[in-house]
XYZ file of C-alpha atoms in Angstrom:
655
model
C 45.239 73.079 43.027
C 46.575 71.013 40.386
C 45.682 68.291 42.412
C 42.224 69.205 43.078
C 41.736 69.942 39.370
C 42.435 66.706 38.507
C 39.660 65.237 40.880
C 37.709 67.828 38.963
C 38.172 66.200 35.414
C 37.905 62.773 36.812
C 34.848 63.782 38.222
C 33.361 65.027 34.768
C 34.476 61.888 33.168
C 32.474 59.912 35.897
C 29.368 62.337 35.350
C 29.612 61.498 31.568
C 30.220 57.753 31.955
C 26.578 56.958 33.141
C 24.805 58.660 30.280
C 27.067 57.217 27.719
C 26.471 53.484 29.025
C 22.626 54.215 28.928
C 22.476 55.407 25.565
C 24.810 52.469 24.590
C 22.268 50.010 26.555
C 19.256 51.734 24.617
C 20.575 51.553 21.418
C 21.452 47.673 21.938
C 17.872 47.117 23.334
C 16.645 49.004 20.140
C 18.782 46.808 17.910
C 17.166 43.437 19.421
C 13.776 44.699 18.995
C 14.543 45.308 15.089
C 14.098 42.629 12.621
C 17.167 40.245 11.831
C 19.696 40.271 9.255
C 17.900 39.423 5.932
C 14.297 40.107 7.200
C 11.700 37.591 8.416
C 10.702 34.761 6.349
C 7.137 35.024 4.631
C 4.912 32.785 6.471
C 1.656 33.751 5.073
C -0.222 31.194 2.718
C -1.614 32.616 -0.739
C -4.754 34.660 -0.332
C -7.736 34.516 -2.930
C -8.452 37.865 -4.127
C -11.226 36.636 -6.429
C -12.935 34.029 -8.354
C -14.672 33.678 -11.729
C -17.505 32.697 -11.229
C -17.805 33.883 -7.803
C -17.456 31.134 -5.008
C -20.845 29.650 -4.037
C -22.453 31.303 -6.708
C -25.582 29.816 -8.098
C -27.088 29.733 -11.721
C -23.765 28.968 -13.237
C -23.628 27.415 -16.941
C -19.871 28.006 -17.487
C -17.335 25.052 -18.004
C -14.127 27.498 -17.228
C -13.153 28.622 -13.433
C -10.244 31.043 -12.835
C -9.241 31.453 -8.901
C -6.795 34.485 -8.550
C -4.314 34.949 -5.645
C -2.434 37.750 -4.000
C 0.953 36.182 -4.972
C 2.567 33.398 -6.999
C 1.396 30.023 -6.506
C 2.090 26.209 -7.238
C 0.061 23.570 -7.694
C 1.355 19.976 -5.759
C 0.073 16.717 -7.522
C -3.230 17.973 -8.336
C -4.708 14.524 -10.170
C -4.220 13.205 -6.765
C -4.940 15.658 -4.408
C -7.776 17.694 -6.165
C -10.938 15.965 -6.277
C -14.142 17.205 -8.197
C -17.753 16.686 -7.520
C -19.831 15.007 -9.181
C -16.976 12.848 -10.531
C -15.733 13.671 -14.035
C -15.850 10.974 -16.447
C -13.436 13.152 -18.767
C -10.420 14.331 -17.252
C -10.779 18.058 -16.306
C -7.853 20.444 -17.160
C -6.263 22.168 -14.391
C -3.469 24.285 -14.425
C -1.481 26.545 -11.784
C -0.206 29.704 -13.751
C 1.562 32.781 -12.179
C -1.030 33.963 -9.346
C -4.208 31.993 -10.833
C -5.545 28.603 -10.999
C -7.567 27.626 -14.482
C -9.921 24.986 -14.471
C -12.006 23.577 -17.431
C -14.537 20.952 -16.964
C -14.611 18.746 -20.061
C -18.076 16.880 -19.053
C -21.710 18.323 -19.512
C -22.729 20.401 -16.586
C -25.892 18.790 -14.754
C -28.942 20.846 -14.170
C -29.687 21.958 -10.636
C -26.306 20.144 -9.201
C -23.933 21.503 -6.772
C -20.125 21.278 -8.217
C -17.262 21.412 -5.470
C -13.720 21.184 -6.132
C -11.657 19.975 -3.122
C -7.990 21.241 -3.052
C -6.944 19.742 -0.003
C -3.434 21.124 0.346
C -2.375 21.139 -3.116
C -2.061 24.902 -3.105
C 1.000 26.750 -1.545
C 2.985 29.833 -2.409
C 5.805 29.651 -5.023
C 8.532 30.942 -2.527
C 8.332 29.447 0.877
C 5.986 26.440 0.264
C 3.429 27.621 2.749
C 0.082 25.653 2.239
C -3.096 26.899 1.803
C -5.344 24.029 3.695
C -8.416 22.625 3.091
C -9.844 25.061 0.458
C -12.891 24.055 -1.366
C -14.472 26.096 -4.346
C -18.160 25.297 -5.161
C -20.925 26.486 -7.576
C -24.270 25.365 -8.475
C -26.162 25.173 -11.739
C -29.330 25.473 -9.997
C -30.874 28.014 -7.525
C -29.245 27.074 -4.210
C -25.842 25.384 -2.944
C -25.714 21.816 -1.201
C -23.423 22.081 1.898
C -23.758 19.000 4.029
C -20.691 16.758 4.281
C -20.275 13.125 5.236
C -16.708 11.516 6.451
C -14.866 8.672 7.782
C -12.275 6.187 7.194
C -11.496 3.290 4.596
C -9.322 0.285 6.104
C -7.935 -2.975 4.636
C -10.327 -5.391 5.780
C -7.621 -7.924 6.462
C -5.215 -6.174 8.715
C -7.191 -2.553 9.436
C -4.484 -0.722 7.257
C -5.319 2.782 6.466
C -6.092 2.817 2.451
C -4.738 5.866 0.402
C -6.059 7.303 -2.450
C -9.221 5.113 -2.917
C -12.325 6.715 -3.817
C -15.517 7.076 -1.958
C -18.830 7.616 -3.381
C -22.308 8.106 -2.784
C -25.492 6.915 -4.370
C -28.829 8.171 -4.096
C -30.055 5.269 -6.037
C -30.187 2.716 -2.900
C -30.436 -0.475 -5.203
C -27.362 -2.663 -5.153
C -27.063 -2.722 -9.013
C -26.409 1.035 -9.015
C -22.582 0.214 -7.964
C -22.366 -1.634 -11.276
C -24.611 0.521 -13.604
C -24.117 4.032 -12.182
C -21.114 6.279 -11.792
C -20.971 7.728 -8.237
C -23.360 10.611 -7.313
C -20.756 12.494 -4.730
C -17.057 11.260 -4.240
C -14.304 12.030 -2.021
C -10.756 10.419 -1.931
C -8.887 8.955 1.150
C -5.842 10.669 2.759
C -2.797 8.950 3.912
C -4.689 7.894 6.984
C -7.459 6.580 5.332
C -9.716 9.371 5.965
C -12.074 10.723 3.297
C -14.577 14.024 3.179
C -17.383 14.001 0.610
C -18.774 17.349 0.323
C -21.688 19.401 -1.289
C -24.548 16.809 -0.539
C -27.948 17.551 -0.785
C -30.329 16.035 2.016
C -31.734 12.831 1.423
C -30.526 9.130 1.743
C -27.581 7.738 0.289
C -25.735 4.208 0.124
C -21.938 4.705 0.350
C -19.012 2.629 -1.505
C -15.054 2.597 -1.790
C -13.611 1.595 -4.865
C -10.011 1.408 -6.280
C -11.264 2.680 -9.496
C -8.841 1.057 -12.341
C -10.815 2.245 -15.239
C -11.849 5.715 -14.223
C -15.701 5.017 -14.659
C -16.581 5.693 -10.932
C -18.389 2.346 -10.883
C -17.634 -1.255 -10.214
C -16.802 -3.012 -13.438
C -13.594 -5.138 -13.053
C -13.369 -8.125 -10.550
C -9.743 -6.745 -9.601
C -10.850 -3.790 -8.391
C -10.439 -3.187 -4.593
C -14.090 -2.272 -2.939
C -16.130 -1.950 0.227
C -19.461 -1.738 0.675
C -22.337 -1.758 3.490
C -26.129 -1.484 3.685
C -26.302 1.426 6.306
C -28.531 4.199 4.872
C -26.404 7.206 5.103
C -28.490 10.491 5.935
C -26.109 13.832 6.197
C -26.995 16.198 8.537
C -25.442 19.172 10.327
C -25.662 20.578 13.973
C -23.991 23.731 15.508
C -21.031 23.032 17.820
C -17.773 24.129 19.407
C -14.147 23.023 19.221
C -10.883 23.975 20.917
C -7.998 25.528 18.798
C -4.757 25.692 20.544
C -2.928 28.785 19.790
C 1.285 28.776 19.978
C 3.598 31.572 20.730
C 6.155 29.149 19.314
C 6.680 25.509 18.762
C 7.062 25.077 22.481
C 4.641 27.505 24.156
C 0.890 27.699 24.366
C -0.195 31.344 23.947
C -3.785 30.358 24.403
C -6.808 27.688 24.106
C -9.653 29.566 22.089
C -13.188 28.107 21.623
C -14.466 28.401 18.163
C -17.831 27.913 16.906
C -18.569 25.645 13.646
C -20.907 23.522 11.931
C -20.465 19.817 12.465
C -21.504 17.826 9.842
C -22.562 13.977 10.598
C -22.245 11.141 10.214
C -18.292 11.664 10.676
C -17.499 8.159 11.891
C -18.315 5.975 8.696
C -15.774 3.005 8.584
C -15.367 1.061 5.406
C -13.602 -2.321 5.223
C -12.434 -2.892 1.669
C -11.291 -6.131 0.202
C -10.368 -7.752 -3.151
C -12.751 -10.551 -4.625
C -10.897 -13.888 -5.302
C -10.392 -14.022 -8.780
C -12.615 -16.640 -10.221
C -12.085 -16.535 -13.694
C -9.497 -19.192 -14.758
C -7.098 -18.433 -17.488
C -3.601 -19.531 -18.419
C -1.136 -16.783 -17.270
C 2.187 -18.177 -18.298
C 4.449 -21.050 -18.391
C 8.446 -20.999 -17.814
C 11.424 -23.012 -17.979
C 14.096 -21.435 -15.548
C 15.837 -24.775 -15.260
C 16.165 -27.667 -17.692
C 14.910 -30.401 -15.202
C 11.522 -28.460 -14.405
C 8.546 -26.222 -15.909
C 5.971 -24.387 -14.120
C 2.377 -23.629 -15.280
C 0.475 -20.611 -13.613
C -3.209 -19.836 -14.144
C -5.174 -17.094 -12.458
C -7.271 -19.523 -10.255
C -7.048 -22.869 -9.102
C -9.152 -26.108 -10.233
C -9.075 -29.588 -8.767
C -8.999 -31.005 -12.094
C -5.146 -30.965 -13.130
C -4.331 -30.153 -16.587
C -3.780 -33.184 -18.966
C -0.605 -33.168 -21.062
C 0.374 -34.730 -24.322
C 3.974 -34.542 -25.606
C 4.080 -33.666 -29.144
C 8.045 -34.340 -29.383
C 8.398 -36.420 -26.489
C 6.629 -39.661 -24.773
C 4.866 -37.740 -21.540
C 3.625 -41.368 -20.052
C 5.465 -41.372 -16.314
C 7.576 -38.407 -17.627
C 6.807 -36.147 -14.605
C 6.609 -35.831 -10.845
C 3.978 -33.149 -10.226
C 3.766 -30.549 -7.508
C 1.098 -27.996 -7.088
C 0.690 -24.853 -4.756
C -1.928 -24.906 -2.230
C -4.654 -23.202 -4.024
C -3.785 -25.559 -7.220
C -3.362 -22.104 -9.269
C 0.571 -22.777 -10.104
C 1.783 -26.718 -11.031
C 5.676 -27.646 -11.323
C 6.648 -30.635 -13.291
C 9.706 -32.279 -12.632
C 11.345 -34.184 -15.444
C 12.360 -37.474 -14.710
C 14.104 -38.693 -17.626
C 17.768 -37.079 -18.211
C 17.360 -37.444 -22.150
C 14.300 -35.247 -22.029
C 15.991 -32.819 -19.757
C 18.556 -32.265 -22.141
C 15.991 -31.266 -24.736
C 15.795 -27.574 -24.747
C 12.344 -27.349 -26.417
C 9.217 -29.317 -25.245
C 6.210 -29.174 -27.379
C 3.122 -29.960 -25.147
C -0.531 -29.991 -25.806
C -2.527 -29.251 -22.744
C -5.967 -29.663 -21.752
C -7.281 -27.316 -19.035
C -10.335 -26.026 -17.516
C -10.746 -22.326 -18.388
C -13.460 -19.760 -18.259
C -15.328 -18.911 -21.463
C -16.723 -15.182 -22.262
C -19.949 -16.311 -20.716
C -17.964 -16.937 -17.358
C -18.382 -20.821 -17.693
C -15.695 -23.233 -17.020
C -15.031 -25.234 -20.065
C -12.264 -27.492 -21.445
C -9.717 -25.534 -23.491
C -6.781 -26.755 -25.579
C -3.439 -25.110 -26.034
C -0.224 -26.056 -27.892
C 2.540 -24.518 -25.930
C 6.234 -24.661 -26.800
C 8.445 -24.615 -23.717
C 12.007 -23.568 -23.790
C 14.756 -23.940 -21.446
C 16.691 -20.985 -20.318
C 19.163 -23.155 -19.173
C 20.453 -24.764 -22.336
C 22.110 -27.984 -22.991
C 25.095 -26.119 -24.203
C 25.460 -24.058 -21.127
C 24.916 -26.921 -18.953
C 27.645 -28.963 -20.811
C 30.245 -26.107 -20.147
C 29.547 -25.831 -16.852
C 30.009 -29.689 -16.431
C 33.117 -29.553 -18.397
C 34.594 -26.775 -16.163
C 33.723 -29.039 -13.055
C 35.452 -31.879 -14.573
C 38.618 -29.878 -15.410
C 39.121 -28.805 -11.974
C 38.798 -32.022 -10.497
C 41.020 -33.456 -12.941
C 43.751 -30.843 -11.923
C 43.324 -32.174 -8.422
C 43.616 -35.500 -9.538
C 47.005 -34.934 -11.329
C 48.244 -32.951 -8.457
C 47.616 -35.963 -6.098
C 49.349 -38.687 -8.657
C 52.380 -36.445 -8.573
C 52.667 -36.257 -4.639
C 51.707 -40.015 -4.363
C 48.478 -39.285 -2.578
C 45.499 -41.755 -3.091
C 42.912 -40.389 -5.276
C 39.476 -41.268 -7.340
C 39.755 -42.937 -10.183
C 36.354 -41.648 -11.262
C 34.768 -38.126 -10.759
C 32.261 -38.971 -7.818
C 28.621 -38.611 -8.619
C 26.440 -35.479 -7.318
C 25.566 -35.941 -3.880
C 22.087 -34.927 -2.493
C 22.544 -32.269 0.014
C 19.455 -31.576 1.997
C 18.951 -28.480 4.117
C 18.242 -29.558 7.745
C 16.251 -26.704 9.427
C 17.404 -27.747 13.000
C 18.781 -25.095 15.314
C 21.097 -25.842 18.440
C 18.029 -24.531 20.572
C 14.696 -25.715 19.996
C 11.080 -24.276 21.390
C 9.068 -27.434 22.585
C 6.044 -26.422 20.162
C 8.336 -26.291 17.028
C 9.599 -29.359 15.014
C 12.609 -29.792 13.028
C 12.436 -30.168 9.310
C 14.511 -31.085 5.994
C 14.072 -29.671 2.777
C 15.261 -30.987 -0.485
C 15.788 -28.974 -3.721
C 14.458 -31.984 -5.910
C 11.512 -34.154 -5.187
C 12.252 -37.396 -3.533
C 11.884 -40.822 -4.471
C 12.391 -42.601 -1.449
C 12.674 -41.955 2.536
C 13.727 -44.593 4.421
C 12.251 -43.724 7.765
C 13.815 -46.218 9.484
C 17.303 -44.942 8.957
C 16.155 -41.611 10.841
C 16.919 -41.938 14.687
C 16.383 -39.820 17.511
C 18.037 -40.121 21.150
C 17.112 -38.022 24.326
C 19.865 -37.715 27.322
C 18.533 -38.403 30.544
C 21.138 -37.922 33.380
C 24.424 -38.783 31.341
C 22.647 -41.710 29.472
C 21.443 -41.464 26.080
C 18.188 -43.123 25.276
C 16.283 -43.930 21.786
C 13.398 -41.591 21.686
C 9.950 -41.866 19.961
C 9.755 -39.882 16.381
C 7.551 -39.683 13.568
C 9.123 -38.739 10.220
C 6.657 -37.927 7.619
C 6.336 -35.812 4.228
C 4.757 -32.377 4.792
C 1.094 -32.167 3.264
C 1.329 -30.795 -0.567
C 4.917 -31.187 -1.369
C 7.423 -33.652 -2.351
C 10.481 -31.850 -0.928
C 9.879 -31.413 2.824
C 9.989 -33.945 5.723
C 9.260 -33.038 9.080
C 10.256 -34.724 12.270
C 7.870 -34.939 15.000
C 8.874 -35.680 18.579
C 7.743 -35.287 22.309
C 10.193 -32.560 22.929
C 10.576 -32.213 26.474
C 11.702 -28.664 28.049
C 15.176 -28.761 29.087
C 16.266 -31.993 27.594
C 18.732 -32.834 25.162
C 18.533 -34.791 21.973
C 20.572 -35.957 19.151
C 18.877 -36.586 15.685
C 21.124 -39.154 13.591
C 20.397 -40.191 9.998
C 21.930 -42.887 8.324
C 23.893 -42.960 5.013
C 21.481 -43.039 2.155
C 18.169 -42.435 4.122
C 16.694 -40.323 1.367
C 17.286 -40.593 -2.275
C 15.504 -38.330 -4.905
C 14.046 -38.685 -8.431
C 17.785 -38.483 -9.871
C 18.983 -41.320 -7.671
C 21.324 -38.752 -5.544
C 21.482 -39.936 -2.065
C 22.397 -38.277 1.059
C 25.133 -38.398 3.348
C 24.952 -39.459 6.761
C 23.976 -36.488 9.111
C 24.186 -35.985 13.098
C 23.271 -32.915 15.266
C 22.808 -32.513 18.839
C 20.035 -29.838 20.262
C 18.445 -29.008 23.233
C 14.735 -28.069 24.024
C 14.635 -24.561 25.815
C 13.230 -24.756 29.372
C 9.933 -23.343 30.652
C 11.698 -20.891 32.513
C 12.692 -18.927 29.228
C 9.297 -18.286 28.127
C 5.817 -16.057 28.826
C 2.123 -17.605 28.644
C -0.296 -15.102 27.373
C -3.859 -15.722 28.349
C -6.221 -13.335 26.510
C -9.927 -13.433 27.816
C -11.954 -12.239 24.814
C -15.485 -13.244 26.161
C -17.502 -15.707 24.506
C -19.402 -14.702 21.394
C -22.544 -16.644 20.497
C -21.861 -19.655 17.856
C -18.621 -18.216 16.869
C -15.138 -19.227 16.374
C -12.372 -16.900 16.632
C -8.919 -17.277 15.046
C -6.476 -15.242 17.361
C -3.032 -14.459 16.340
C -0.078 -13.234 18.276
C 1.884 -10.824 16.089
C 5.494 -9.519 15.816
C 6.510 -5.955 15.499
C 6.296 -6.317 11.724
C 2.540 -7.343 11.895
C 3.875 -10.884 10.776
C 1.905 -14.041 12.463
C 4.256 -15.770 15.334
C 1.439 -17.938 16.760
C -1.923 -18.592 16.034
C -4.925 -20.295 17.871
C -8.638 -21.111 17.298
C -11.227 -20.853 20.160
C -15.229 -20.974 20.472
C -14.611 -20.446 24.290
C -13.361 -17.213 24.432
C -10.124 -17.653 26.037
C -7.101 -17.565 23.770
C -3.885 -19.149 25.293
C -0.296 -18.937 23.873
C 2.415 -20.886 25.376
C 6.202 -20.801 24.776
C 6.100 -16.986 23.965
C 9.805 -15.576 23.632
C 10.261 -12.513 25.994
C 10.029 -9.489 23.526
C 6.871 -6.839 22.288
C 3.986 -8.421 20.788
C 0.554 -7.378 19.198
C -2.661 -9.305 18.619
C -5.139 -9.856 15.894
C -8.252 -11.799 15.705
C -10.895 -12.537 12.961
C -14.342 -13.929 13.051
C -14.035 -17.215 11.427
C -17.474 -17.346 9.759
C -16.939 -20.628 7.961
C -14.301 -22.178 10.428
C -11.827 -23.057 7.934
C -8.775 -21.526 9.997
C -8.010 -18.997 7.509
C -9.166 -15.396 6.764
C -11.673 -15.291 3.814
C -12.360 -12.397 1.537
C -15.839 -10.784 0.896
C -17.872 -11.133 -2.601
C -20.317 -8.249 -3.433
C -22.337 -10.411 -5.887
C -23.113 -12.969 -2.964
C -23.518 -9.671 -0.559
C -21.074 -11.273 1.493
C -18.453 -8.976 3.677
C -14.772 -10.212 4.362
C -14.456 -11.815 7.757
C -14.335 -9.218 10.301
C -10.744 -8.642 11.876
C -10.131 -6.883 15.352
C -6.840 -5.599 16.721
C -5.792 -5.457 20.243
C -5.094 -1.732 20.789
C -2.051 -2.144 22.761
C 1.348 -3.521 22.729
C 1.708 -6.678 24.761
C 5.221 -6.953 26.683
C 5.994 -10.290 27.423
C 9.042 -11.533 30.308
C 10.433 -14.879 31.013
C 8.921 -16.839 33.639
C 5.592 -14.433 33.456
C 1.950 -15.753 32.772
C 0.077 -12.266 31.332
C -3.503 -12.534 31.848
C -5.319 -10.187 29.726
C -8.976 -8.935 28.811
C -10.097 -7.577 25.453
C -13.321 -5.924 24.483
C -12.982 -5.952 20.677
C -15.775 -3.563 19.997
C -14.723 -0.952 22.765
C -12.007 0.810 20.497
C -13.268 2.697 17.022
C -12.310 0.264 14.238
C -10.126 2.924 12.974
C -8.077 3.503 16.153
C -7.412 -0.162 17.078
C -4.395 -1.028 15.391
C -1.309 0.194 17.274
C 0.821 2.844 15.435
C 4.024 0.961 15.537
C 2.580 -1.869 13.448
C 0.911 0.524 10.770
C 2.649 0.024 7.702
C 0.692 3.149 5.523
C 2.051 5.815 7.671
C 0.489 9.205 7.490
C 2.269 11.924 5.475
C 3.565 14.615 7.007
C 0.622 17.723 7.164
C 2.115 20.475 5.256
C 1.750 23.413 7.646
C 3.312 27.012 7.807
C 6.864 26.750 9.308
C 6.498 29.093 12.018
C 10.075 29.835 11.461
C 9.990 33.479 12.508
C 8.689 32.583 15.994
C 11.699 29.667 16.204
C 14.381 32.449 14.959
C 12.679 35.365 17.113
C 12.772 33.041 20.266
C 16.473 32.032 19.730
C 17.404 35.617 19.401
C 15.450 36.645 22.708
C 12.896 38.899 20.867
C 9.245 39.257 20.321
C 7.924 38.476 16.925
C 4.315 39.863 16.052
C 2.757 38.043 13.069
C 1.326 40.000 10.520
C -2.467 39.719 10.272
């Protein structure tokens, strides 16, 4: 009986075990359905509970606007993100305080006008930073609200970079003079993608412009202001449309794709190419003398007529060797006389062409005091230190009975030889000097090529680079796969301070054709047009450039790697990209980007085709080389969905 009793007790225990397990499992399951420790994150953006005056109301004459929210809010960079239309010449007061935004317009209200205040994503809640995106408040001083919109992109004309923060404005006055004489009627501002939207537009016809408004007057008044214009008449309109919105369960799983009815405002594909005009006003910017042996003069613009100098405390005759920049807007005067170099202050009378108040170039005379930053006293201390160090070496050599120089050697000319051990067949070596040359004896420069095992003299041309006194180019018939030796005799080069060069010898080899790729781009012939086509690296820098009017651009000796391509229509056939001019009604030369990357491999010929207008302008430039990267969108973070997914529980957002 005892044995049976034990069995019964064990049976009773077994009977209780199953319900206990079920209860435990149920409790565990209930725990998983509950909320995590600390509760869920707040993921709802601020909600407007009322506005004063009421949003989209008419007949308003109040300058003060109040917007009230259901929670504490903050404003992010309101001066940049918030756009008010019509544009306000006097800066409005915008404050975010507690659960409201206060706005006070300082300008007089225009009659029968729709006012819009576009907040973009400037509003967010104070705790979690959940943005309230794309909110626009509007009211009208008249009897109805204007609701039309236009949108598009503003890009740099030179390189199709998106321009962030530039104003885009509409004029109902269609004359060209309006851009200079009247403030914009309706405005928008581009975001980091160069995209703009102008809201609250009345039906009608408009001209559109972009302006980097330096003086906040909403019109073109300064030559330094970046601008864009076109002659297309903009006629806003709208139509009912349907778009698809993706609904997400979490960051990885799609819940549904919904079809949403909306009003599609047109045109929405306006593209403006912005440029800065060449500064035509000429005035003296500054002079500087960083080193004692030369000084520089900087102008706002170049001139074919060089300044005339008259020394007031020295004789200027035959005193200088002059170098000018390519545009002749900066000049460097190298002082030849050592006595004049030692003079810390040069008093100069300079006559030069400058623009007067009427915009006319006239001869102007200035008296300049040019001070050396590197004074005679500083140089003497450096030279004494160099002499002392040489004297110590000389004394040590005497004590050891070693040969020594009785006089300190003169400073030698030390050129920079831009010659690598491996040379591209389409590149030329060069020699660069820190001071202007007085003499270059080309007969003392020798080039040899190796054929089999024998060295033969090879033809070469030694010439100064155009526009400079300090760079020598070595031109040769560079044969792929051939070894060369460049040999330069002692004293081949002498600078204006009588420093002479030491002998030099360097061997190098020209790379073989097997190490390169060839890119052949078929663009299609454009009638009576010259195209400049540029092969670019990953930093948007020009690697190679060719001009063509046949519609085919060929790039030889391209090293393996990833490249991009750009071209511009060379309207004046000068080989360089030219900006536009509003007064002359001239657009900047049109630029296109090949929309794909170009992968080059050794021994490959790469034939490609390009239809420049096939891709919309704002989408042409590959994202990898766009420098103006888009700002990260301020979105609700969906942290609760992520948290629930990791915990294996369901999260139902609050509605």
